[in-house]
Amino acid sequence: MTDPLDSLFSRVLGARIFADRERMRPDYVPDDLPHREGQILKLAEILAPSLKGSRPSNIFIYGVPGTGKTAVTKYVLKKLEAEGRKIGVDLGLAYINCKHDDTNYRVLADLCEAAGERIPFTGLSTSEVFRRFVRLVDASGKMIFAVLDEVDALVKKTGDKALYDLTRINQRLERTRISIVGITNDLKFMEYLDPRVRSSLGEEELVFPPYGASELEDILSRRAAVAFNEDTLDAGVIKLCAALAAKEHGDARRALDLLRISGEIAERNGDPRVTEEHVRMAQREIERDRVVEVVRTMPLHSRILILSLHLLSGKGGKGGSTGELYDLYSSISKNMGLEPLTQRRVSDLINELDMLGIANAKVVSKGRYGRTKVVSLSISTKNLKEALQDDPRVGVLIRR
DNA sequence: CGTCCACAGGAATGACGGGCGG
DNA sequence: CCGCCCGTCATTCCTGTGGACG
């Protein structure tokens, strides 16, 4: 597998950590997916009738990020297609990432392409594309699989009309069928849907539970065996990566990223082996990048809020209540000559920070003394400072 | 066991900006 | 190109509530 030149270069450059870096990339789909055998089987079972020419049920797949939803789906469809080719059944596969293609038009255009016709990327009305698609599919007699990855993005942006149309397509088709596989991270997603769409889309459901620490460890070591050179990983490295990622909701992508970046750091430093120290550095680097990225795109008031939070928890305490936080926030705002936002609004901003993993917010009832939300920062001070640094107005206040 | 604190968080509404169809 | 519509941010007003205190 290893290109002779690759190994030559790495010997010359002394960078011998990775054997095949490609296999550590987040979008790489491996040939074996450990601990997802059940899901693979179930999905295959549901989709298999297509090989006999009957329409498989529509499926809905749930699971938090990094639980292998996309990988399993791609894997099963690939196998299915191969099997179909063997026995002479032509299947049309459309893998659509709705985060990327987030308009009805583009989704339909992709589907047409899967059915074998290119559609101009603009110029036709959406309903015209829809009609063409129906005609096309009916004429070709192909069974079409529409995989809608991250459907929640599509629905949030354009509503569930597109999904509704798709589920109804079968009624307009005479010779063939279309089967929909919806994938989402959002566990409550179904509630947003029209009941009619819900019932026809959710004929079958498949849940991907988060990986546990030992499962992550297994996944990592299998991947490391092919991606890293032998004997370049210290004993505890994989275990540590797995443990850190398990804390982050069992996200396998996070675990793999962690391991890859650890390797890259070791390589940059010219170290022969990846150590636990490298993993910790990688962890910090990932967090820093995320925080800086998030904070940079945040509006001024949210930054002031973060700053207030920082000052509040800086004074020894473990965060503070909404009231304390709001008081501090509004006095800072006034000092800067800004009209503070309402408490109501700030309450939403706090929830937002919580969602983004920058703060922890927890409702606590203190009985007689009210009911509040205790908020604390969940990122390191160092990263925070770096993230706020480049803001001319807030940055000044944090150097202290 | 009821009260009552200190907010949470829903609903209605308005201001603003940006995209899209005609 | 324009107007319309829609989404986002923000405010106002409001009802709801866990549980220590009395």
Coordinates of C-alpha atoms (C1' of nucleotides) in Angstrom, one line a residue:
Chain A
M1 CA 0.0 0.0 0.0
T2 CA 2.7 2.4 0.8
D3 CA 4.2 4.2 -2.1
P4 CA 8.0 3.5 -2.2
L5 CA 8.6 7.2 -2.8
D6 CA 6.5 8.1 0.3
S7 CA 8.6 5.9 2.5
L8 CA 11.8 7.3 0.9
F9 CA 10.7 10.8 1.5
S10 CA 9.7 10.1 5.0
R11 CA 12.9 8.4 5.8
V12 CA 14.9 11.3 4.3
L13 CA 12.8 13.9 6.2
G14 CA 12.8 11.9 9.3
A15 CA 9.0 12.1 9.4
R16 CA 8.0 8.6 10.0
I17 CA 5.0 8.9 12.2
F18 CA 2.3 8.4 9.5
A19 CA 2.2 5.4 7.2
D20 CA -0.9 6.6 5.4
R21 CA -2.2 9.9 6.5
E22 CA -5.2 9.8 4.2
R23 CA -6.8 7.2 6.4
M24 CA -6.9 9.6 9.3
R25 CA -8.9 12.2 7.4
P26 CA -12.4 12.8 8.6
D27 CA -14.1 11.9 5.4
Y28 CA -12.3 8.7 4.8
V29 CA -14.7 5.7 4.8
P30 CA -13.0 2.6 6.1
D31 CA -13.8 -0.9 4.9
D32 CA -14.6 -2.1 8.3
L33 CA -16.8 -0.3 10.8
P34 CA -16.3 -1.9 14.2
H35 CA -19.2 -1.8 16.7
R36 CA -21.7 -0.9 14.0
E37 CA -22.4 -4.4 12.8
G38 CA -25.9 -4.2 14.1
Q39 CA -26.7 -1.0 12.3
I40 CA -25.1 -2.3 9.1
L41 CA -27.1 -5.4 9.2
K42 CA -30.4 -3.7 9.9
L43 CA -29.9 -1.1 7.2
A44 CA -28.9 -3.7 4.7
E45 CA -32.0 -5.8 5.7
I46 CA -34.2 -2.8 5.1
L47 CA -32.7 -1.9 1.8
A48 CA -32.2 -5.3 0.3
P49 CA -35.7 -5.7 -1.2
S50 CA -34.6 -3.3 -3.8
L51 CA -32.5 -6.0 -5.4
K52 CA -35.7 -7.9 -6.1
G53 CA -37.3 -4.9 -7.5
S54 CA -39.6 -4.0 -4.7
R55 CA -39.5 -0.7 -2.9
P56 CA -37.7 -0.7 0.5
S57 CA -39.1 1.3 3.3
N58 CA -38.0 4.8 3.8
I59 CA -35.6 5.1 6.7
F60 CA -34.7 7.7 9.2
I61 CA -31.3 7.6 10.9
Y62 CA -30.6 9.3 14.1
G63 CA -27.5 9.8 16.2
V64 CA -25.3 12.5 17.6
P65 CA -22.3 13.6 15.5
G66 CA -19.5 11.2 15.0
T67 CA -21.4 8.0 15.5
G68 CA -20.8 6.6 12.0
K69 CA -24.2 7.4 10.4
T70 CA -22.7 8.6 7.2
A71 CA -20.0 6.1 7.1
V72 CA -22.4 3.2 7.6
T73 CA -24.9 4.5 5.0
K74 CA -22.2 5.0 2.4
Y75 CA -20.8 1.6 3.1
V76 CA -24.1 -0.2 2.8
L77 CA -25.1 1.6 -0.3
K78 CA -21.8 0.9 -1.9
K79 CA -22.2 -2.8 -1.2
L80 CA -25.7 -2.8 -2.4
E81 CA -24.8 -1.1 -5.7
A82 CA -22.0 -3.7 -6.2
E83 CA -24.4 -6.5 -5.6
G84 CA -26.9 -5.0 -7.9
R85 CA -24.4 -4.7 -10.7
K86 CA -23.5 -8.3 -10.2
I87 CA -27.1 -9.5 -10.7
G88 CA -28.0 -6.9 -13.3
V89 CA -30.1 -4.5 -11.3
D90 CA -29.4 -0.9 -11.9
L91 CA -29.7 1.3 -8.8
G92 CA -29.4 5.0 -8.7
L93 CA -27.7 6.5 -5.7
A94 CA -27.9 10.1 -4.8
Y95 CA -25.9 11.1 -1.8
I96 CA -26.9 14.6 -0.9
N97 CA -25.4 16.6 1.9
C98 CA -28.2 19.0 2.7
K99 CA -25.9 21.3 4.6
H100 CA -24.1 21.9 1.4
D101 CA -27.0 21.7 -1.0
D102 CA -29.6 23.4 1.1
T103 CA -32.2 24.5 -1.4
N104 CA -35.0 22.4 -2.8
Y105 CA -33.7 23.1 -6.3
R106 CA -30.2 21.8 -5.7
V107 CA -31.5 18.7 -4.0
L108 CA -33.7 17.9 -7.0
A109 CA -30.9 18.7 -9.4
D110 CA -28.7 16.2 -7.6
L111 CA -31.4 13.6 -7.7
C112 CA -31.8 14.1 -11.4
E113 CA -28.1 13.6 -11.8
A114 CA -28.3 10.3 -10.0
A115 CA -31.1 9.3 -12.3
G116 CA -28.8 10.0 -15.2
E117 CA -29.6 13.5 -16.5
R118 CA -27.7 16.7 -15.8
I119 CA -29.8 19.7 -15.0
P120 CA -28.7 23.3 -15.5
F121 CA -27.8 24.6 -12.1
T122 CA -30.1 27.5 -12.6
G123 CA -32.7 28.6 -15.1
L124 CA -35.5 26.2 -14.5
S125 CA -38.2 26.6 -12.0
T126 CA -38.2 24.2 -9.1
S127 CA -41.5 22.6 -10.1
E128 CA -40.1 22.1 -13.6
V129 CA -37.1 20.2 -12.3
F130 CA -39.5 18.2 -10.2
R131 CA -41.5 17.2 -13.2
R132 CA -38.5 16.3 -15.1
F133 CA -37.2 14.2 -12.3
V134 CA -40.5 12.2 -12.2
R135 CA -40.5 11.7 -15.9
L136 CA -36.9 10.7 -15.9
V137 CA -37.1 8.2 -13.2
D138 CA -40.2 6.7 -14.6
A139 CA -38.6 6.3 -18.0
S140 CA -35.4 4.8 -16.8
G141 CA -37.1 2.3 -14.5
K142 CA -34.2 2.6 -12.0
M143 CA -34.7 2.3 -8.4
I144 CA -33.5 5.5 -6.8
F145 CA -32.0 5.9 -3.3
A146 CA -32.0 9.4 -2.0
V147 CA -29.7 9.8 0.9
L148 CA -30.3 13.1 2.6
D149 CA -27.5 13.7 5.0
E150 CA -28.2 16.3 7.6
V151 CA -31.7 16.8 6.5
D152 CA -32.4 19.0 9.5
A153 CA -30.4 21.7 7.7
L154 CA -32.6 21.5 4.7
V155 CA -35.8 21.6 6.7
K156 CA -34.7 24.4 8.9
K157 CA -33.9 26.5 5.8
T158 CA -36.6 25.7 3.4
G159 CA -39.3 23.9 5.4
D160 CA -40.5 20.4 4.8
K161 CA -42.1 21.0 1.4
A162 CA -39.3 19.3 -0.4
L163 CA -39.5 16.2 1.8
Y164 CA -43.2 16.2 1.4
D165 CA -42.9 16.2 -2.3
L166 CA -40.3 13.5 -2.2
T167 CA -42.4 11.2 -0.1
R168 CA -45.3 11.7 -2.5
I169 CA -43.3 11.0 -5.6
N170 CA -44.0 7.3 -5.4
Q171 CA -47.6 8.0 -6.1
R172 CA -46.8 9.6 -9.3
L173 CA -44.4 7.0 -10.5
E174 CA -45.7 4.0 -12.3
R175 CA -42.8 1.8 -13.2
T176 CA -40.4 2.4 -10.4
R177 CA -39.9 3.6 -6.9
I178 CA -37.8 5.9 -4.9
S179 CA -36.5 5.3 -1.4
I180 CA -35.4 7.9 1.0
V181 CA -32.8 7.6 3.7
G182 CA -32.8 10.6 6.0
I183 CA -29.9 11.2 8.3
T184 CA -29.9 13.7 11.2
N185 CA -28.0 14.7 14.3
D186 CA -31.0 16.3 15.8
L187 CA -32.9 13.8 17.9
K188 CA -36.0 16.0 18.1
F189 CA -36.0 16.6 14.4
M190 CA -39.1 14.6 13.7
E191 CA -41.2 16.9 15.9
Y192 CA -40.7 19.7 13.4
L193 CA -42.1 17.7 10.6
D194 CA -45.6 17.6 9.1
P195 CA -47.2 14.5 10.5
R196 CA -47.8 13.2 7.0
V197 CA -44.1 13.5 6.2
R198 CA -43.2 12.0 9.5
S199 CA -45.2 8.9 9.0
S200 CA -44.1 8.1 5.5
L201 CA -40.4 9.1 6.1
G202 CA -40.2 7.3 9.4
E203 CA -41.4 3.9 8.2
E204 CA -38.2 2.5 9.7
E205 CA -35.9 4.1 12.2
L206 CA -32.4 3.4 13.0
V207 CA -30.6 4.8 16.0
F208 CA -26.9 5.2 16.3
P209 CA -25.9 5.4 20.0
P210 CA -22.7 7.2 20.9
Y211 CA -19.6 5.1 21.2
G212 CA -18.2 4.2 24.6
A213 CA -14.6 4.7 25.5
S214 CA -13.6 1.1 24.9
E215 CA -15.3 1.1 21.5
L216 CA -13.5 4.3 20.6
E217 CA -10.3 2.7 21.7
D218 CA -10.9 -0.2 19.4
I219 CA -11.8 2.0 16.5
L220 CA -8.7 4.1 17.0
S221 CA -6.3 1.2 17.3
R222 CA -7.6 -0.4 14.1
R223 CA -7.3 2.8 12.2
A224 CA -3.9 3.5 13.7
A225 CA -2.7 0.1 12.6
V226 CA -3.0 1.2 9.0
A227 CA -2.5 4.9 9.2
F228 CA 0.6 5.1 11.5
N229 CA 3.9 3.4 11.2
E230 CA 4.6 0.6 13.6
D231 CA 5.8 1.6 17.0
T232 CA 5.2 5.3 16.7
L233 CA 2.5 5.5 19.3
D234 CA 3.2 5.5 23.0
A235 CA 1.3 3.0 25.1
G236 CA -1.3 5.3 26.6
V237 CA -1.9 7.5 23.5
I238 CA -4.9 5.7 22.0
K239 CA -6.5 5.2 25.4
L240 CA -6.2 8.8 26.2
C241 CA -7.6 9.9 22.8
A242 CA -10.5 7.6 23.3
A243 CA -11.1 8.8 26.8
L244 CA -11.1 12.5 25.9
A245 CA -13.5 11.9 23.0
A246 CA -15.8 9.8 25.1
K247 CA -16.3 12.7 27.3
E248 CA -17.3 14.7 24.2
H249 CA -20.4 12.5 23.6
G250 CA -18.6 9.6 22.1
D251 CA -17.7 11.4 18.9
A252 CA -15.5 9.1 16.8
R253 CA -14.6 11.9 14.5
R254 CA -13.3 13.9 17.4
A255 CA -11.3 10.9 18.5
L256 CA -9.7 10.4 15.1
D257 CA -9.0 14.1 14.7
L258 CA -7.3 14.1 18.1
L259 CA -5.1 11.2 17.1
R260 CA -4.3 12.7 13.7
I261 CA -3.4 16.1 15.1
S262 CA -1.3 14.5 17.9
G263 CA 0.6 12.7 15.1
E264 CA 1.1 15.9 13.2
I265 CA 2.3 17.8 16.2
A266 CA 4.8 15.0 16.9
E267 CA 6.0 15.1 13.3
R268 CA 6.4 18.9 13.4
N269 CA 8.5 18.7 16.5
G270 CA 10.6 16.0 14.9
D271 CA 9.8 13.5 17.6
P272 CA 10.0 9.9 16.7
R273 CA 7.0 8.8 18.7
V274 CA 3.6 10.3 19.7
T275 CA 3.3 10.7 23.4
E276 CA 0.4 11.5 25.7
E277 CA 1.9 15.0 26.0
H278 CA 1.3 15.4 22.2
V279 CA -2.3 14.4 22.7
R280 CA -2.8 17.0 25.3
M281 CA -1.3 19.6 23.0
A282 CA -3.6 18.4 20.3
Q283 CA -6.6 18.7 22.6
R284 CA -5.7 22.3 23.4
E285 CA -5.1 23.1 19.8
I286 CA -8.5 21.8 18.7
E287 CA -10.2 23.7 21.5
R288 CA -8.3 26.8 20.8
D289 CA -9.2 26.7 17.1
R290 CA -12.8 26.1 17.9
V291 CA -13.1 28.9 20.4
V292 CA -11.3 31.4 18.4
E293 CA -13.4 30.6 15.4
V294 CA -16.6 30.8 17.3
V295 CA -15.8 33.9 19.2
R296 CA -14.6 35.8 16.2
T297 CA -17.9 35.5 14.5
M298 CA -19.8 36.5 17.6
P299 CA -21.5 39.9 18.0
L300 CA -20.2 42.5 20.4
H301 CA -22.7 41.9 23.1
S302 CA -22.0 38.3 23.4
R303 CA -18.3 39.1 23.7
I304 CA -19.0 41.5 26.5
L305 CA -21.1 38.8 28.1
I306 CA -18.2 36.3 27.9
L307 CA -15.9 38.9 29.3
S308 CA -18.3 39.5 32.3
L309 CA -18.4 35.7 32.8
H310 CA -14.7 35.6 32.8
L311 CA -14.4 38.3 35.4
L312 CA -17.0 36.8 37.5
S313 CA -15.5 33.3 37.6
G314 CA -12.0 34.8 37.8
K315 CA -12.7 36.1 41.3
G316 CA -12.4 32.6 42.8
G317 CA -16.0 31.6 42.3
K318 CA -17.3 28.9 40.1
G319 CA -19.3 31.2 37.8
G320 CA -22.4 33.1 38.9
S321 CA -26.1 33.4 38.7
T322 CA -27.9 35.1 35.9
G323 CA -28.6 38.1 38.1
E324 CA -24.9 38.7 39.0
L325 CA -23.8 38.1 35.5
Y326 CA -26.4 40.5 34.1
D327 CA -25.5 43.3 36.5
L328 CA -21.8 43.0 35.6
Y329 CA -22.6 42.8 31.9
S330 CA -24.8 45.9 31.9
S331 CA -22.3 48.0 33.9
I332 CA -19.6 47.1 31.4
S333 CA -21.9 47.9 28.5
K334 CA -22.7 51.3 30.0
N335 CA -19.0 52.0 30.6
M336 CA -18.4 51.3 26.9
G337 CA -21.3 53.7 26.1
L338 CA -23.6 51.0 24.9
E339 CA -27.2 50.4 25.8
P340 CA -27.3 47.0 27.5
L341 CA -29.6 44.4 26.1
T342 CA -32.6 43.2 28.2
Q343 CA -32.3 40.4 30.6
R344 CA -34.5 38.4 28.5
R345 CA -32.2 38.7 25.5
V346 CA -29.1 38.0 27.6
S347 CA -30.8 34.8 28.9
D348 CA -31.0 33.7 25.3
L349 CA -27.4 34.6 24.7
I350 CA -26.4 32.5 27.7
N351 CA -28.2 29.6 26.3
E352 CA -26.4 30.1 23.0
L353 CA -23.0 30.1 24.7
D354 CA -24.1 26.9 26.4
M355 CA -25.0 25.3 23.1
L356 CA -21.7 26.3 21.6
G357 CA -19.8 24.7 24.5
I358 CA -18.3 27.9 25.7
A359 CA -20.2 28.1 28.9
N360 CA -22.0 25.7 31.2
A361 CA -25.5 26.8 32.2
K362 CA -27.6 24.9 34.6
V363 CA -30.9 25.8 36.2
V364 CA -30.6 25.6 40.0
S365 CA -33.4 26.2 42.4
K366 CA -32.4 27.8 45.7
G367 CA -35.9 27.5 47.1
R368 CA -36.9 30.5 48.9
Y369 CA -34.1 32.4 47.4
G370 CA -35.3 32.0 43.9
R371 CA -34.5 30.0 40.9
T372 CA -31.7 30.8 38.6
K373 CA -29.2 29.6 36.2
V374 CA -25.7 29.1 37.3
V375 CA -23.3 29.9 34.5
S376 CA -19.6 29.2 34.2
L377 CA -17.0 29.3 31.5
S378 CA -16.1 25.9 30.1
I379 CA -13.0 26.9 28.2
S380 CA -9.5 27.7 29.4
T381 CA -8.6 31.2 30.3
K382 CA -5.7 31.1 27.9
N383 CA -7.8 30.2 24.9
L384 CA -10.4 32.8 25.9
K385 CA -7.9 35.6 26.1
E386 CA -6.5 34.7 22.7
A387 CA -10.0 34.6 21.3
L388 CA -10.9 38.0 22.6
Q389 CA -7.6 39.6 22.0
D390 CA -8.1 40.9 18.5
D391 CA -11.3 42.8 19.5
P392 CA -10.3 46.4 19.9
R393 CA -12.9 47.2 22.5
V394 CA -13.1 44.0 24.5
G395 CA -9.5 43.0 24.1
V396 CA -8.3 46.0 26.2
L397 CA -10.3 44.9 29.1
I398 CA -9.1 41.4 29.3
R399 CA -5.4 42.4 29.6
R400 CA -5.3 42.9 33.3
Chain B
dC1 C1' -47.9 22.5 53.6
dG2 C1' -48.3 26.9 51.5
dT3 C1' -45.6 30.9 50.2
dC4 C1' -42.8 33.4 47.5
dC5 C1' -38.1 34.4 45.5
dA6 C1' -35.6 35.1 41.2
dC7 C1' -35.5 34.1 37.6
dA8 C1' -36.8 30.7 33.1
dG9 C1' -38.7 30.8 29.0
dG10 C1' -43.1 31.3 25.8
dA11 C1' -45.9 34.7 22.9
dA12 C1' -46.5 38.8 20.5
dT13 C1' -44.5 42.4 18.2
dG14 C1' -41.3 45.5 15.9
dA15 C1' -36.9 47.0 13.4
dC16 C1' -33.7 45.7 10.0
dG17 C1' -31.5 43.5 6.3
dG18 C1' -31.0 40.4 2.6
dG19 C1' -32.5 37.4 -1.0
dC20 C1' -35.7 36.2 -4.5
dG21 C1' -39.4 36.2 -7.8
dG22 C1' -41.6 39.0 -11.1
Chain C
dC1 C1' -34.6 46.9 -10.5
dC2 C1' -38.1 47.0 -7.1
dG3 C1' -41.1 45.6 -3.8
dC4 C1' -42.3 41.9 -1.1
dC5 C1' -41.5 38.4 2.0
dC6 C1' -38.9 36.0 5.2
dG7 C1' -35.4 35.3 8.9
dT8 C1' -32.8 37.3 12.7
dC9 C1' -32.2 40.1 16.5
dA10 C1' -34.2 42.5 20.2
dT11 C1' -37.9 44.2 23.3
dT12 C1' -42.1 44.0 26.1
dC13 C1' -45.1 41.5 28.7
dC14 C1' -46.2 37.6 30.5
dT15 C1' -47.0 33.0 33.0
dG16 C1' -44.7 29.2 35.2
dT17 C1' -42.0 26.9 38.8
dG18 C1' -38.5 24.0 42.3
dG19 C1' -38.0 23.9 46.7
dA20 C1' -36.0 26.2 51.2
dC21 C1' -38.2 28.8 54.5
dG22 C1' -41.5 29.8 57.8

